[in-house]
Tab-separated table of C-alpha atoms in Angstrom:
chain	number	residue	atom	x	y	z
A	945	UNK	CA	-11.253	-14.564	-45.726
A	946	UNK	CA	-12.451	-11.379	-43.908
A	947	UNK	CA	-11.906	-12.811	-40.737
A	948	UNK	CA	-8.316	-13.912	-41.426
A	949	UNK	CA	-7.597	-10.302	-43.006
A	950	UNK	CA	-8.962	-8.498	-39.655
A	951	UNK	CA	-6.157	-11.461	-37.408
A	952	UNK	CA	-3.781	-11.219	-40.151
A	953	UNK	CA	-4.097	-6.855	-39.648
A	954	UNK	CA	-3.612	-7.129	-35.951
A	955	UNK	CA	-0.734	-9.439	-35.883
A	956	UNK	CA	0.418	-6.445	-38.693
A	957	UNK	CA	-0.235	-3.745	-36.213
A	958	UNK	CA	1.413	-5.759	-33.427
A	959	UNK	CA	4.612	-5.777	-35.740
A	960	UNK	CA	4.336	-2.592	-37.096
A	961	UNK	CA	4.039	-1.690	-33.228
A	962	UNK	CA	7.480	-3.297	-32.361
A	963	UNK	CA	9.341	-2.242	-35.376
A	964	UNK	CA	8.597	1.672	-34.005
A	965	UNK	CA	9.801	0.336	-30.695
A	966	UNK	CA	12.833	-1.200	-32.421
A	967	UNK	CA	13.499	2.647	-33.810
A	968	UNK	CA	13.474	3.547	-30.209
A	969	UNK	CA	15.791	0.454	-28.974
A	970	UNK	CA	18.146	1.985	-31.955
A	971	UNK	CA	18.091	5.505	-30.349
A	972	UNK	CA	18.663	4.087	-27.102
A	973	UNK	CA	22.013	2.370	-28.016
A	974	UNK	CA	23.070	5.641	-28.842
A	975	UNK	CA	22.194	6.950	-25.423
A	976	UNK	CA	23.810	3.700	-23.760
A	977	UNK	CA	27.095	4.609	-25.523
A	978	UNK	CA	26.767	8.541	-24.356
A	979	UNK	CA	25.819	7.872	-21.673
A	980	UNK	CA	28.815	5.070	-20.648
A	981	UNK	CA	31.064	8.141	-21.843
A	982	UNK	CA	30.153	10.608	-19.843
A	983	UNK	CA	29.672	7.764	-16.979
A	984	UNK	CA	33.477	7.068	-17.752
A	985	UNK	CA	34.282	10.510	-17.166
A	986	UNK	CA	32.826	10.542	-13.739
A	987	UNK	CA	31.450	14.244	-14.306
A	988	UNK	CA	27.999	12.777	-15.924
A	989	UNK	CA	27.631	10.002	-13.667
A	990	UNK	CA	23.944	10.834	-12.524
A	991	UNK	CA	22.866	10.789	-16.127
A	992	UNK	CA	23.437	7.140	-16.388
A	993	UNK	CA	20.405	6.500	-13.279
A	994	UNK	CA	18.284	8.276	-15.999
A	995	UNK	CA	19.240	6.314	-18.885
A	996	UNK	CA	18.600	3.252	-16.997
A	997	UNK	CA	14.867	4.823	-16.111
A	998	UNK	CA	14.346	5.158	-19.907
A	999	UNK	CA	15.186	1.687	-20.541
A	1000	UNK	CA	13.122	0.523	-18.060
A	1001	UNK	CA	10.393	2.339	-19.869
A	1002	UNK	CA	10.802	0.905	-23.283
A	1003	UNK	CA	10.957	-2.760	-21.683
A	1004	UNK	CA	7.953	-1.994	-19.497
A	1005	UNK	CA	5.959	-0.821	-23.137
A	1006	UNK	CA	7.384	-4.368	-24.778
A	1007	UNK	CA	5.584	-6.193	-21.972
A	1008	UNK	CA	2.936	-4.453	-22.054
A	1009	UNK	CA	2.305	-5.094	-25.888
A	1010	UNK	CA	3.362	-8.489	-25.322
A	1011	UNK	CA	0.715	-9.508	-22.564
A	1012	UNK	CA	-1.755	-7.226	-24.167
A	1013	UNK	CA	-1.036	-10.003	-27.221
A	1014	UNK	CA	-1.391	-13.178	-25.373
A	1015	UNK	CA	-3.189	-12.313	-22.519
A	1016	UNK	CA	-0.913	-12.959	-19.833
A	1017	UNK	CA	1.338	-10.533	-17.767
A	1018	UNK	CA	5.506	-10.570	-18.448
A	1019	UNK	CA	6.797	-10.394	-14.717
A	1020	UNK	CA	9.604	-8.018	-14.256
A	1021	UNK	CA	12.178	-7.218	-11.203
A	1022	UNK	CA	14.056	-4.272	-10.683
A	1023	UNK	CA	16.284	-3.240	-7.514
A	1024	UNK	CA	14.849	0.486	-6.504
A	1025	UNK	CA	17.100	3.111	-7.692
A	1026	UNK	CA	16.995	5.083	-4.752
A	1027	UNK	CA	19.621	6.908	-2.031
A	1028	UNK	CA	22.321	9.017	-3.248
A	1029	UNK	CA	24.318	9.110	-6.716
A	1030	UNK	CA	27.072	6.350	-5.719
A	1031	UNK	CA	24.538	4.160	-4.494
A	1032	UNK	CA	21.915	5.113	-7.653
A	1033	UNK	CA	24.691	4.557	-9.695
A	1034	UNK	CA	25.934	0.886	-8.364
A	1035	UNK	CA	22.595	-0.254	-8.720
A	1036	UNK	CA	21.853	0.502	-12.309
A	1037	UNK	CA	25.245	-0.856	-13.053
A	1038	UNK	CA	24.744	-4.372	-10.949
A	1039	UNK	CA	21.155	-4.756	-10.986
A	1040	UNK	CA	20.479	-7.533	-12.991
A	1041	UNK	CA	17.460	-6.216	-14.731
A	1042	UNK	CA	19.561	-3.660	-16.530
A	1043	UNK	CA	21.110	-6.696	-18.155
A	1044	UNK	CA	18.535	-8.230	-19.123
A	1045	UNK	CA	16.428	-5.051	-20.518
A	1046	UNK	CA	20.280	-4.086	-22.513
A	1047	UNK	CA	19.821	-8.111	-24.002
A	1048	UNK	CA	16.177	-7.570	-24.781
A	1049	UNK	CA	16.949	-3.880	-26.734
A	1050	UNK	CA	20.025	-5.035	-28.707
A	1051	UNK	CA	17.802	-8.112	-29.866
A	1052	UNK	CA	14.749	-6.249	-30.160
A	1053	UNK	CA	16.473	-3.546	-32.463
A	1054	UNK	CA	17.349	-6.686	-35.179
A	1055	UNK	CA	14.169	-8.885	-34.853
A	1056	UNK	CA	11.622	-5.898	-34.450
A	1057	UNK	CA	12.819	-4.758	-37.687
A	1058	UNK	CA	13.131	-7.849	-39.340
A	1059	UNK	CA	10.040	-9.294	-38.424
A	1060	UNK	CA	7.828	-6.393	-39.824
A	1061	UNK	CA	9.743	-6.285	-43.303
A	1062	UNK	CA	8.640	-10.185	-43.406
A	1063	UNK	CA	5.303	-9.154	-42.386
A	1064	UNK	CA	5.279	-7.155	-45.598
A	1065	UNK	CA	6.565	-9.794	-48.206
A	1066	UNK	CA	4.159	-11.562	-46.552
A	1067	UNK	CA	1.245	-9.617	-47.105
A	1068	UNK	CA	2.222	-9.150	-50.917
A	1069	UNK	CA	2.522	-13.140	-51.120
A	1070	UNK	CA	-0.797	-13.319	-49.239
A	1071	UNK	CA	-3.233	-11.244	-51.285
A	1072	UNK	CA	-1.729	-12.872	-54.103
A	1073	UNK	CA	-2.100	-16.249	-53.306
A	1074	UNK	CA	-4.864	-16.111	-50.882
A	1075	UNK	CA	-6.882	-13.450	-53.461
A	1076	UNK	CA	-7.117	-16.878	-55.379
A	1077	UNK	CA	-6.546	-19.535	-53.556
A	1078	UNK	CA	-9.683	-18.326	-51.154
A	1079	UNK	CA	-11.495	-16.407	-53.186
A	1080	UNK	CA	-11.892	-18.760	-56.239
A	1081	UNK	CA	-11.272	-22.226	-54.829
A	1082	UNK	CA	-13.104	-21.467	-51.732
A	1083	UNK	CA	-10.722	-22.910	-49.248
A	1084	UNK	CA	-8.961	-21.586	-46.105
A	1085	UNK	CA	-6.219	-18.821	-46.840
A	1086	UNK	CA	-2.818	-20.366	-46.298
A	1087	UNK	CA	-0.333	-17.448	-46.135
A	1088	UNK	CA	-2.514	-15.220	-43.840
A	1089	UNK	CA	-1.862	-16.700	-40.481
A	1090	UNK	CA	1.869	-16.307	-41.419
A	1091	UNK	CA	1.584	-13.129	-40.081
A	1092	UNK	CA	0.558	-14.064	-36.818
A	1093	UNK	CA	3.113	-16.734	-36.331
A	1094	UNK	CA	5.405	-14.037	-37.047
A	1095	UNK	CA	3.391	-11.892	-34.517
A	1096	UNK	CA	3.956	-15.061	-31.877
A	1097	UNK	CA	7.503	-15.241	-32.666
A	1098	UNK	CA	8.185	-11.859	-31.655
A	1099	UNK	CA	6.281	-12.412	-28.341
A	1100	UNK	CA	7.825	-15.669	-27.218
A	1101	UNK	CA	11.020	-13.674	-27.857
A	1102	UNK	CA	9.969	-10.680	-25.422
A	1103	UNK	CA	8.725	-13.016	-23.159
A	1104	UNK	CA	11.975	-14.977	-23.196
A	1105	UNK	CA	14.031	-12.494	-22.719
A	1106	UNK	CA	12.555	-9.604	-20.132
A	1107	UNK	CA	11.179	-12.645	-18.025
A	1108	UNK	CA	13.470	-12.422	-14.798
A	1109	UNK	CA	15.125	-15.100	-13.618
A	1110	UNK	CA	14.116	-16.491	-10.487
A	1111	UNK	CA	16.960	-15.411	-8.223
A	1112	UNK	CA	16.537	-11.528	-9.513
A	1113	UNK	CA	12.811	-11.979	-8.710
A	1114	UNK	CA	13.521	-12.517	-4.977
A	1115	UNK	CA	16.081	-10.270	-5.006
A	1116	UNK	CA	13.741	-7.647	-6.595
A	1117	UNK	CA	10.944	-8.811	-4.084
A	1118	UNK	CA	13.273	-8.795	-1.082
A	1119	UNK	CA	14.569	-5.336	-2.021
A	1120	UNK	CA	10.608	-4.196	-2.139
A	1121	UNK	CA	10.421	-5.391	0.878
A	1122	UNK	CA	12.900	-4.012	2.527
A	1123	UNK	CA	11.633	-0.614	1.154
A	1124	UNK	CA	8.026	-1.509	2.246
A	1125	UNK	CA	9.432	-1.970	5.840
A	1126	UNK	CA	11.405	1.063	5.864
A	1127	UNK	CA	8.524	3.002	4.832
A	1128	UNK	CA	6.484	1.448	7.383
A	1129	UNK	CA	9.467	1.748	10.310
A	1130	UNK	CA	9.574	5.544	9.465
A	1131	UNK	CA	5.642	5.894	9.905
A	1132	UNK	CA	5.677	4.300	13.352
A	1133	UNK	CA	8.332	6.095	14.618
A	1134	UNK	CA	6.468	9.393	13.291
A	1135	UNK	CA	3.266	7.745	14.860
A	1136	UNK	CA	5.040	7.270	18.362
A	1137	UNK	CA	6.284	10.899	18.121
A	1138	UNK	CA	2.960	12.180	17.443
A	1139	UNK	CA	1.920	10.103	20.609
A	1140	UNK	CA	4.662	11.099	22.747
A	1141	UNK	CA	3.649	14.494	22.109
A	1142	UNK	CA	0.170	14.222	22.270
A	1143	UNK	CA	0.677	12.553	25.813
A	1144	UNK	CA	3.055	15.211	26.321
A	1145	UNK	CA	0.580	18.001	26.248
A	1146	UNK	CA	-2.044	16.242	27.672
A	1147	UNK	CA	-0.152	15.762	31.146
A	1148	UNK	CA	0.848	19.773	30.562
A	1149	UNK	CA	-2.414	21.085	29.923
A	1150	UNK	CA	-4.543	18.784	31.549
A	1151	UNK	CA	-2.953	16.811	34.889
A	1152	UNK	CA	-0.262	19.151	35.326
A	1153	UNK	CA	-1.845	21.890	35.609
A	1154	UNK	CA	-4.435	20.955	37.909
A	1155	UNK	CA	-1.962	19.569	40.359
A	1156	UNK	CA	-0.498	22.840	40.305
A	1157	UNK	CA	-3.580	24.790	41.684
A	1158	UNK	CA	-3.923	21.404	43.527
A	1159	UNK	CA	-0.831	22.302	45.505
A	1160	UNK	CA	-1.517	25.716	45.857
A	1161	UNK	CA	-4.401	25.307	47.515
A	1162	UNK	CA	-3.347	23.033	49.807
A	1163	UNK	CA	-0.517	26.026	50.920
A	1164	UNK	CA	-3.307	28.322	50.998
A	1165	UNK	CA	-5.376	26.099	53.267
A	1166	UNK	CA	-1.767	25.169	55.774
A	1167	UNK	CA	-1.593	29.327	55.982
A	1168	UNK	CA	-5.382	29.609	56.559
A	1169	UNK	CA	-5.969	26.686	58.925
A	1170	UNK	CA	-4.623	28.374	62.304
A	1171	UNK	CA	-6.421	32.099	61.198
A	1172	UNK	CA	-9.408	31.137	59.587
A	1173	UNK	CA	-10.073	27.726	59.466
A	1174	UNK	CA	-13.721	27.708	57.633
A	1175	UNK	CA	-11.601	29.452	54.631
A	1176	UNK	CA	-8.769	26.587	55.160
A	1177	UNK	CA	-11.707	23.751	55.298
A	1178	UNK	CA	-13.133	25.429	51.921
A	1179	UNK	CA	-9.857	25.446	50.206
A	1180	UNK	CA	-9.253	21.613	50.841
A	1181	UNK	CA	-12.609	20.933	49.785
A	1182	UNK	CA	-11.519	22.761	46.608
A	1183	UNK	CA	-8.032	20.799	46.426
A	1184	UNK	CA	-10.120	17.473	46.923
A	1185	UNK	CA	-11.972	17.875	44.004
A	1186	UNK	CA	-9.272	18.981	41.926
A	1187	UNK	CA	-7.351	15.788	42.557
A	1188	UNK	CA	-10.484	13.921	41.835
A	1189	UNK	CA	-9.925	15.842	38.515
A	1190	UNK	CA	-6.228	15.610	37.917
A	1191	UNK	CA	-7.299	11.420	38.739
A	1192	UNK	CA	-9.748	11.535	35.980
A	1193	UNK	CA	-7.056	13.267	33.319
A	1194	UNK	CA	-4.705	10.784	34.527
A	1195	UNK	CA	-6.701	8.142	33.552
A	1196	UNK	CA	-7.464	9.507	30.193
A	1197	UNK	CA	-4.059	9.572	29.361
A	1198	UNK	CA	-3.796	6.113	30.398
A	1199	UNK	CA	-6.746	4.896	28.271
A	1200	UNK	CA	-4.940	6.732	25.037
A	1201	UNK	CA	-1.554	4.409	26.020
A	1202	UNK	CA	-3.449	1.333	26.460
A	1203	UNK	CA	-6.404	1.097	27.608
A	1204	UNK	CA	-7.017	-0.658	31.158
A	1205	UNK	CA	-10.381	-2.593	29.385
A	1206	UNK	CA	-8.325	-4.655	27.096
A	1207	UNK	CA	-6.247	-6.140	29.612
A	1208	UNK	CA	-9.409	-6.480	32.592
A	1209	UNK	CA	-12.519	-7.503	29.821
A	1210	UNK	CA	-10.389	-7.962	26.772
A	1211	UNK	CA	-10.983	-7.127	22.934
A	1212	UNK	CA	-14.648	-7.938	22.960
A	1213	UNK	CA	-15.422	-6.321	26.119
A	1214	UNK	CA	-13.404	-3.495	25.013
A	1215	UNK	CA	-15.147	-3.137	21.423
A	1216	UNK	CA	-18.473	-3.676	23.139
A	1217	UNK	CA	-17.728	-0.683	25.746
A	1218	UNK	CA	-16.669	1.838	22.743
A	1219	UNK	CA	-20.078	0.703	20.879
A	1220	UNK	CA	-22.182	1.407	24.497
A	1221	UNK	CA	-20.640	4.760	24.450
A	1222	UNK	CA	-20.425	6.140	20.966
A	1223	UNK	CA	-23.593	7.499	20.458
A	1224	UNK	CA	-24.551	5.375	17.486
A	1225	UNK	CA	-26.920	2.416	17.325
A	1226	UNK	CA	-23.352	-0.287	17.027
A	1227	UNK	CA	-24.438	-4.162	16.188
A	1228	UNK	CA	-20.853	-5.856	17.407
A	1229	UNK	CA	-20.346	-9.608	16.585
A	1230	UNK	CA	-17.626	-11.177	17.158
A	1231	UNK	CA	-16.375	-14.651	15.221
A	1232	UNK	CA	-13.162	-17.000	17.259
A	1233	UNK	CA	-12.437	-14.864	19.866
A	1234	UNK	CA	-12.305	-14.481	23.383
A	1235	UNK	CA	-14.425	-17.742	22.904
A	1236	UNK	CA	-13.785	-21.217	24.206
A	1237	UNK	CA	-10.740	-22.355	21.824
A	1238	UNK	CA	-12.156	-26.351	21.944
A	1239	UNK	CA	-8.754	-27.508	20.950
A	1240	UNK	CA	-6.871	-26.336	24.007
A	1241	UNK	CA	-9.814	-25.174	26.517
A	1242	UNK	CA	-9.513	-21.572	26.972
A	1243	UNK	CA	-10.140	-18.020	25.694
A	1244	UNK	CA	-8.760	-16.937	22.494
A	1245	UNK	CA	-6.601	-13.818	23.040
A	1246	UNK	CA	-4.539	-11.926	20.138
A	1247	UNK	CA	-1.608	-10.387	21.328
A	1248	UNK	CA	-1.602	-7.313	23.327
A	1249	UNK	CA	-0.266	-4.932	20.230
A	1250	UNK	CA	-2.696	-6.470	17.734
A	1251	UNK	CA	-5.811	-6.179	20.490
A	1252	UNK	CA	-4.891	-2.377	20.714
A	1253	UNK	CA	-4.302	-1.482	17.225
A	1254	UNK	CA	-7.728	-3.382	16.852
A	1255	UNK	CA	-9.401	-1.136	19.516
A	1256	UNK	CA	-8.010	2.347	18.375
A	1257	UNK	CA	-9.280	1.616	14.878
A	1258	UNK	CA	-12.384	0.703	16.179
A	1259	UNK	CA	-12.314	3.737	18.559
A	1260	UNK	CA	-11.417	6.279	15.591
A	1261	UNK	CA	-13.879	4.612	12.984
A	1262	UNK	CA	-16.816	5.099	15.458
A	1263	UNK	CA	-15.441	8.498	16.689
A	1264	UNK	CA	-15.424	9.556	13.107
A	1265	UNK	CA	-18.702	7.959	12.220
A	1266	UNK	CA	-20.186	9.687	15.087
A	1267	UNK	CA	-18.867	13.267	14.410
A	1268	UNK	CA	-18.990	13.537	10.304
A	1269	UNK	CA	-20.698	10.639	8.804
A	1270	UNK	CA	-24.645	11.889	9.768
A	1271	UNK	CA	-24.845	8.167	10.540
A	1272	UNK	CA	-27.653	6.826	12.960
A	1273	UNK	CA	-26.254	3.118	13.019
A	1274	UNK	CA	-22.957	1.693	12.324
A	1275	UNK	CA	-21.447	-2.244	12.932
A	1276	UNK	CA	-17.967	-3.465	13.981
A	1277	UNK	CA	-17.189	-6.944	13.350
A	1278	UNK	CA	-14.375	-9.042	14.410
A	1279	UNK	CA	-13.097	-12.187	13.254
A	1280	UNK	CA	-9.766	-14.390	14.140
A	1281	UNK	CA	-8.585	-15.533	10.891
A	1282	UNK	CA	-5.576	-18.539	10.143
A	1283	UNK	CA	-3.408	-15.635	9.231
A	1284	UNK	CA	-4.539	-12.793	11.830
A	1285	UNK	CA	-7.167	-10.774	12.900
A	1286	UNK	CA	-9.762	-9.155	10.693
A	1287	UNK	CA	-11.627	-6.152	11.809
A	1288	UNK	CA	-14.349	-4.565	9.620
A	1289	UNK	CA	-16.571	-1.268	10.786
A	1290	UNK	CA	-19.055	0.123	8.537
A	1291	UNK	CA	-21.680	3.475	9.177
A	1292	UNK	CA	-24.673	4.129	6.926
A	1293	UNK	CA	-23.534	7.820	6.595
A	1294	UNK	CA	-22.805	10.287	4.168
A	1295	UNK	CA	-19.734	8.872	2.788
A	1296	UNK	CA	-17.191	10.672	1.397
A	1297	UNK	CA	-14.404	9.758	3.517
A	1298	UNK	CA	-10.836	10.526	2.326
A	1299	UNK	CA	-8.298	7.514	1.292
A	1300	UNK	CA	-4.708	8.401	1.403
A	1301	UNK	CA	-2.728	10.506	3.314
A	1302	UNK	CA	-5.538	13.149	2.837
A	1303	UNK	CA	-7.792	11.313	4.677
A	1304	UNK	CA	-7.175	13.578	8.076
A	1305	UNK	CA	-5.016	12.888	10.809
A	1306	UNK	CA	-7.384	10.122	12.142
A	1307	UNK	CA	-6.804	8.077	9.564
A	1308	UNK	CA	-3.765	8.659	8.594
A	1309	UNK	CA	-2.724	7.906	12.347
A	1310	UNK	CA	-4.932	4.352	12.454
A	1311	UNK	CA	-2.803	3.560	8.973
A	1312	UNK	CA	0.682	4.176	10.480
A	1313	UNK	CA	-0.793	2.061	13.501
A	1314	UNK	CA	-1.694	-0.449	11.681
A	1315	UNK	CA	0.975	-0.829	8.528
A	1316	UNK	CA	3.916	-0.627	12.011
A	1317	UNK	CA	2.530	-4.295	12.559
A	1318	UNK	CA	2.589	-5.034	9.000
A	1319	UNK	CA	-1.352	-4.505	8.704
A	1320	UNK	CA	-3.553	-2.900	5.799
A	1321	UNK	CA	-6.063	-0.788	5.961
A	1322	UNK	CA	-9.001	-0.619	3.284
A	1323	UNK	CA	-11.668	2.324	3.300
A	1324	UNK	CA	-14.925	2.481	1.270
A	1325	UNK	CA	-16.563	5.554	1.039
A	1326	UNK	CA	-18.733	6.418	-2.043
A	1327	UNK	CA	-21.110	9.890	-2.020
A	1328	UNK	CA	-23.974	8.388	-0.263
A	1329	UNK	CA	-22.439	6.146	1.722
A	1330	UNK	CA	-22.049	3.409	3.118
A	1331	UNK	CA	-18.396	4.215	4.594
A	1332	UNK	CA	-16.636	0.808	5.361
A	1333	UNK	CA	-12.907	0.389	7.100
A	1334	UNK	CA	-11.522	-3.291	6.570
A	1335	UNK	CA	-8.324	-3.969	8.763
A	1336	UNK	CA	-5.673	-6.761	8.672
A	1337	UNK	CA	-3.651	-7.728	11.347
A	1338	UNK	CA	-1.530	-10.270	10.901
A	1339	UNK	CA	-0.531	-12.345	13.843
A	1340	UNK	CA	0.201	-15.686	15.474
A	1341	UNK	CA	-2.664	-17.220	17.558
């Protein structure tokens, strides 16, 4: 009997729980009808993206009492409500989730109600009956569990009627999607800016300037040579091993496009190279690539994008591992997966590392990298380390 009293009290609370959010549906219909007037007189149009908001809200608490109930999740779909007014406006109007969530209230508003005023006869007809029927005869209460078919009835009808149908689900996901890839466009396009410009001054500061002097000198040495030709000799000597520098710059800007050791040695040589010269103590193995592929008899090569996404990550995760982690030893592995290529570095530093946005420019650059090939990026960092970067690339092998 005490068992069935604490189930019989939940399936109560679950009730009571839904007739409050009934209350709310109630207030909401008057908001639906103030707000369809105001709508109607075009000057409080933006209220109705609001309203919709708010009704999102109260559906999103239904299923969230109604899978916290049985356990599993109620799906929903909504098209973003994003852009300007018009277009915020012609989605809440056409979207069918508002439909469904305006069903779901008007329904909700009658059952929620009437469900928990049955819950309460019952309860009267249940310590009545049961009181005796358990308590003297000793057998299992009969009018207890009413309550939680009642508390089941009210959750199949949630469930039945926020569940989206299956052609507003892929609209909903494709919509996400689309929103995803926007976001993801706008980062690379910020990421090639910040490249252009980062190339930019590079050439300016760096090989520009020392081709300058370079060519200075070399009209300081042509005036020279006829009058004084040990100062002219001097002077080339000078230009000489200023376009041995203004080579060198060169080729580090080349290296930050793409660097010449992916194409000549490829990703492994590449990875191995950045682990010879980091500084750390790197362990690099490698798993299905740049192997012998046994099916068709040659070396298994990602594409060129994917390799050099693949290498700058690797080449900013040791770089940073190097510089703030404290680490002594660090790892990169790489392995070619059905669905792309997986590249995981990890230090046995500090830890500490920022997630986010507010993880430093680094980071935030290797995520717009890698989410402008439809990658993710996953960082690790507790207080005390270890730090650990997993990257997904997706591609086609």
């Amino acid at each position: 009997m005490r068992e069935a009293i604490k189930e019989a009290a939940r399936a109560w609370w679950h009730l009571a729980t839904g007739a409050a959010l009934a209350v709310c549906c109630l207030l909401m219909a008057g908001v639906a009808l103030f707000t369809a007037f105001l709508t109607l007189t075009v000057i409080g149009a933006g209220v109705l993206p609001e309203s919709v908001l708010l009704l999102r809200r109260l559906a999103g608490r239904e299923r969230s009492r109604t899978a916290a109930r049985t356990g599993v999740p109620v799906p929903e779909a909504y098209l973003p409500l994003e852009g300007p007014l018009p277009a915020r406006v012609r989605t809440a109007v056409t979207d069918p989730g508002t439909h469904r969530d305006l069903i779901w209230a008007a329904a909700h508003a009658v059952y929620g109600i009437a469900l928990w005023c049955a819950s309460l006869v019952v309860w009267v007809c249940a310590l009545t009956f049961d009181g005796v029927w358990t308590g003297l005869a000793g057998r299992p209460p009969l009018v207890l569990p009413v309550i939680g078919r009642l508390a089941g009835l009210e959750t199949d009808w949630a469930r039945a009627l926020l569940t989206p149908a299956p052609s507003a689900a892929r609209d909903a996901a494709l919509a996400a999607r689309v929103e995803q890839l926007t976001a993801t466009r706008a980062g690379a396009v910020a990421a090639h800016g910040a490249e252009l410009r980062r190339i930019e001054r590079d050439l300016h500061d760096g090989a520009q300037a020392r081709l300058v002097a370079l060519s200075m000198r070399i009209g300081l040495a042509r005036r020279a040579y006829d009058s004084d030709p040990a100062t002219a000799r001097k002077l080339l000597d000078d230009a000489q091993e200023q376009a041995e520098e203004a080579l060198a710059e060169l080729r580090h800007v080349v290296r930050g496009i793409h660097p010449p050791i992916l194409t000549d040695r490829g990703l492994t040589g590449a990875v191995r190279a950045l682990a010879a010269s980091s500084g750390l103590e790197v362990e690099v193995s490698v798993t299905g690539l740049d192997g012998e592929d046994h099916d068709h008899g040659h070396g298994v090569r990602a594409p060129a994008a994917v390799e050099a996404a693949a290498y700058f990550v690797v080449a900013e995760a040791l770089t940073n591992a190097a510089k703030h982690s404290g680490a002594a030893r660090a790892s990169v592995a790489l392995t070619r997966e059905p669905a792309g290529l997986r590249v995981l570095v990890e230090d046995a530093g500090r830890g500490g590392a920022e997630a986010g946005e507010r993880g430093g420019s680094g980071l935030t650059g290797m995520r717009r990298r890698v989410a402008a090939l439809d990658g993710a990026v996953r960082l690790t960092s507790p207080r005390g380390g270890p730090t650990v970067i997993e990257v997904e690339l997706p591609c086609v092998w």
